[in-house]
Amino acid sequence: MPNSLTYSFAVEAGDFNKGGDAAGKIKKILKLAGLPSTVIRRAAIIAYEAEMNIVIHSVGGALRLNLNPERVELIAKDSGPGITDVSLAMQEGYSTASDEIRALGFGAGMGLPNIRHNADHFAIESQVGVGTTLEVYIDVNVS
Amino acid sequence: MQNSFHSVRLLEDECKGCTNCIKHCPTQAIRVYQGKARIINHLCIDCGECIRVCPNYAKQTVIDELAIISEYPYKVALLAPSFFSQFPNATVNQVHQAVKELGFDMVAQVGLGAEHLNIAINQWMQENPLRPLISSACPTIVRLVQVRFDELIDHVIPLEAPIEITASLVREQVTKEKGFTSSEVGVFFISPCAAKVSAIKQPITKNSSGITGAISMREVYGVILGKLSSIPADISISKQDLVASSLGMLWGKRDGEGVALKGTRVSVDGVYNVINMLEDMAMGKLPEVDYLELQACPGGCVGGPLAVQNPFIAKTRLETLCAQLPQGPLLEKADILQRYRQGDYYWKLPIQPQSSLSMDGDISKALTMIRQRETIELGLPGLDCGACGSPTCQCLAEDIARGMASENDCIFRLRESVQSVAANLWRLSKQVPPTLASQPDFETIDEEE
């Protein structure tokens, strides 16, 4: 059984002030763990995009880190509203973000594609009215 | 370990062991041990914040003394734009003359190297699509990326700093025109900061610097000021001196680097602001920026810890001075592109990442230590008082997990330990030996009778 660490950070909907804090804490942990810089870079980008997705699009949720010497696993889970068409949401440039959110520099429709681009494994499940769960991981040694 | 040289040092006798510097160090590189504020070598980025905040002047820069120049047959002073900003009423020509009266044969303005860089960076940006790019002009920033943001190393523009380019130009000219060998030419930089001293003594991106030594602005300030009053304002500059236009001179202040650069640029000054910016960048927050001009000192080099003048006054002074200079560029673009293609401006060595935060080289062991750190942190008060000698409770918890400190270094934990011992003592003190105690609850033979 490999040595592992687990953290869960609550992410509040609409809280742009704290938005990014969880990703920052995750990055610090990965640095303390001494992971290769390429892994840290990719994980930080994924964590930030996933956290901001919860802030912008959901009613709230949590970002979870499972870390062991072989793998960085990130799970973003929210309690709704869910994505109507996941394959559409995965397309670059597609976003349901409001004009106000876009004015803040978010909602360019690059969040999910960017996460998938930086992950070694990517899975997303969403049910309207229930919520969305995003599970990704990065292999520490391959990259 | 590489890069073990730092020019920021502690003067033990002056240090009172207060916690000003540990609280202000942006990389948490200082701890107070045995009443003295020690700098942890591999974390220090030579930013000089501790020099600024120490009320006892106990943090200093190891630097050459002016007398060292006499060892060289031909002596050249490199003057940064920030140097000219120190003397409110002096012209550029007066400053050249005053510096020569210190014993220098030639003066070269570092702004000239910056002008070369303007053209070289534009070319580099055209050829390399990676964005945002990080300016490599400030050595503290280069070192900061090396120890804290090694995931961003690829974004640092791999071109020499203006002082190194200027030093090469000086050596080229003096050896060609004066007939000296390169080793006979002493090239000295009059520095506004500790970081450039470190970059000269032990460069990160080449094996040895083209600059012979560094002299502190503070050391020469008074002498120059004294000489300036007797130098006429309309004195002319000797033809061999290397001069810059306003384009190069502007590099001495915040927002001055990018004037001639193409694309979207953002300027950040002050080391804490820079760290926030790099954190944002590391999380992919700055997609639309082409060029990040990052300077560790407030206002840019004019706010260097070894500069004397108030940084805001100095910045305004530099702007005024630049308005009077030729607008530039003074250079032949074709010549510079030729040098660029020859590789004249490139780093000779890549930056080696030093992940200074890592708890252990073995990831599994590091994870165990992270877990220990968190357990320890839960037992600390979270007041970040600094009395333990570490800047924050979290930092102390990390130090304990690394085996560099103990839980009783925390005065609150120590007080709890003392309270617990005292409570034990009190409880024990009330215990009476059986010979003196009241009779226990059982029948004795006497009572039966």
PDB file of C-alpha atoms in Angstrom, chain A residues 2-5 7 19-21 23-24 27-38 40-41 44-46 48-49 51 67-70 106 114 140-141, chain B residues 28 131-132 147-152 155 278-279 281-285 353 355 357-368 370-371 373-374 394 398 402:
ATOM      1  CA  PRO A   2       1.727   3.219  -1.084  1.00  0.00           C
ATOM      2  CA  ASN A   3       2.019   6.123   1.321  1.00  0.00           C
ATOM      3  CA  SER A   4      -0.804   8.535   0.496  1.00  0.00           C
ATOM      4  CA  LEU A   5      -2.295  11.852   1.562  1.00  0.00           C
ATOM      5  CA  TYR A   7      -7.228  16.560   1.376  1.00  0.00           C
ATOM      6  CA  GLY A  19     -11.525  31.240  -5.539  1.00  0.00           C
ATOM      7  CA  GLY A  20      -8.064  29.865  -6.258  1.00  0.00           C
ATOM      8  CA  ASP A  21      -7.148  29.321  -2.595  1.00  0.00           C
ATOM      9  CA  ALA A  23      -5.537  25.310  -5.881  1.00  0.00           C
ATOM     10  CA  GLY A  24      -2.852  27.388  -4.172  1.00  0.00           C
ATOM     11  CA  LYS A  27       0.262  23.497  -5.247  1.00  0.00           C
ATOM     12  CA  LYS A  28       2.085  24.127  -1.959  1.00  0.00           C
ATOM     13  CA  ILE A  29       1.549  20.509  -0.859  1.00  0.00           C
ATOM     14  CA  LEU A  30       2.869  19.220  -4.183  1.00  0.00           C
ATOM     15  CA  LYS A  31       5.943  21.421  -3.792  1.00  0.00           C
ATOM     16  CA  LEU A  32       6.548  20.131  -0.266  1.00  0.00           C
ATOM     17  CA  ALA A  33       6.240  16.616  -1.646  1.00  0.00           C
ATOM     18  CA  GLY A  34       9.033  17.417  -4.075  1.00  0.00           C
ATOM     19  CA  LEU A  35       7.195  16.355  -7.224  1.00  0.00           C
ATOM     20  CA  PRO A  36       8.778  17.123 -10.618  1.00  0.00           C
ATOM     21  CA  SER A  37       8.087  20.704 -11.705  1.00  0.00           C
ATOM     22  CA  THR A  38       6.256  19.614 -14.867  1.00  0.00           C
ATOM     23  CA  ILE A  40       3.289  20.533 -10.370  1.00  0.00           C
ATOM     24  CA  ARG A  41       2.660  22.924 -13.248  1.00  0.00           C
ATOM     25  CA  ALA A  44      -1.781  23.535 -10.484  1.00  0.00           C
ATOM     26  CA  ILE A  45      -3.478  24.498 -13.742  1.00  0.00           C
ATOM     27  CA  ILE A  46      -5.994  21.643 -13.418  1.00  0.00           C
ATOM     28  CA  TYR A  48      -7.250  26.121 -10.517  1.00  0.00           C
ATOM     29  CA  GLU A  49      -9.528  25.530 -13.523  1.00  0.00           C
ATOM     30  CA  GLU A  51     -11.898  25.140  -8.597  1.00  0.00           C
ATOM     31  CA  LEU A  67      -1.632  12.132  -3.493  1.00  0.00           C
ATOM     32  CA  ASN A  68       0.734   9.202  -3.514  1.00  0.00           C
ATOM     33  CA  PRO A  69       4.285   8.862  -4.848  1.00  0.00           C
ATOM     34  CA  GLU A  70       2.978   7.520  -8.180  1.00  0.00           C
ATOM     35  CA  PHE A 106     -13.289  33.865 -17.089  1.00  0.00           C
ATOM     36  CA  ASN A 114      -7.436  22.780 -20.626  1.00  0.00           C
ATOM     37  CA  VAL A 140       4.242  11.311 -11.494  1.00  0.00           C
ATOM     38  CA  ASN A 141       6.850   9.264 -13.295  1.00  0.00           C
TER      39      ASN A 141
ATOM     40  CA  GLN B  28      11.032  32.628   4.670  1.00  0.00           C
ATOM     41  CA  ARG B 131       4.012  33.106 -23.392  1.00  0.00           C
ATOM     42  CA  PRO B 132       4.071  34.890 -21.013  1.00  0.00           C
ATOM     43  CA  VAL B 147      14.165  28.301  -6.008  1.00  0.00           C
ATOM     44  CA  ARG B 148      10.411  28.863  -5.768  1.00  0.00           C
ATOM     45  CA  PHE B 149       8.904  28.672  -9.264  1.00  0.00           C
ATOM     46  CA  ASP B 150      11.051  26.126 -11.044  1.00  0.00           C
ATOM     47  CA  GLU B 151       7.989  25.099 -13.077  1.00  0.00           C
ATOM     48  CA  LEU B 152       8.274  28.508 -14.801  1.00  0.00           C
ATOM     49  CA  HIS B 155       9.406  31.184 -19.448  1.00  0.00           C
ATOM     50  CA  LEU B 278       4.181  34.322 -10.412  1.00  0.00           C
ATOM     51  CA  GLU B 279       1.689  32.326  -8.304  1.00  0.00           C
ATOM     52  CA  MET B 281       1.033  32.646 -13.676  1.00  0.00           C
ATOM     53  CA  ALA B 282       1.825  29.167 -12.341  1.00  0.00           C
ATOM     54  CA  MET B 283      -1.911  28.470 -12.186  1.00  0.00           C
ATOM     55  CA  GLY B 284      -2.391  29.543 -15.781  1.00  0.00           C
ATOM     56  CA  LYS B 285      -4.139  32.806 -14.933  1.00  0.00           C
ATOM     57  CA  PRO B 353      15.942  24.163 -10.809  1.00  0.00           C
ATOM     58  CA  SER B 355      13.063  22.927  -5.502  1.00  0.00           C
ATOM     59  CA  LEU B 357      10.365  23.674  -0.634  1.00  0.00           C
ATOM     60  CA  SER B 358      10.676  19.913  -1.024  1.00  0.00           C
ATOM     61  CA  MET B 359      10.610  18.140   2.377  1.00  0.00           C
ATOM     62  CA  ASP B 360      12.691  15.200   1.167  1.00  0.00           C
ATOM     63  CA  GLY B 361      14.197  13.833  -2.030  1.00  0.00           C
ATOM     64  CA  ASP B 362      12.128  10.682  -1.576  1.00  0.00           C
ATOM     65  CA  ILE B 363       8.466  11.458  -2.301  1.00  0.00           C
ATOM     66  CA  SER B 364       7.097   8.805   0.041  1.00  0.00           C
ATOM     67  CA  LYS B 365       9.214  10.106   2.910  1.00  0.00           C
ATOM     68  CA  ALA B 366       8.163  13.664   2.032  1.00  0.00           C
ATOM     69  CA  LEU B 367       4.482  12.650   2.290  1.00  0.00           C
ATOM     70  CA  THR B 368       5.085  11.272   5.778  1.00  0.00           C
ATOM     71  CA  ILE B 370       3.867  16.584   5.310  1.00  0.00           C
ATOM     72  CA  ARG B 371       1.489  14.568   7.462  1.00  0.00           C
ATOM     73  CA  ARG B 373       3.780  18.913   9.681  1.00  0.00           C
ATOM     74  CA  GLU B 374      -0.013  19.064   9.707  1.00  0.00           C
ATOM     75  CA  GLN B 394       3.150  26.779   9.675  1.00  0.00           C
ATOM     76  CA  GLU B 398       7.631  22.516   8.746  1.00  0.00           C
ATOM     77  CA  ARG B 402      12.348  18.620   8.991  1.00  0.00           C
TER      78      ARG B 402
END
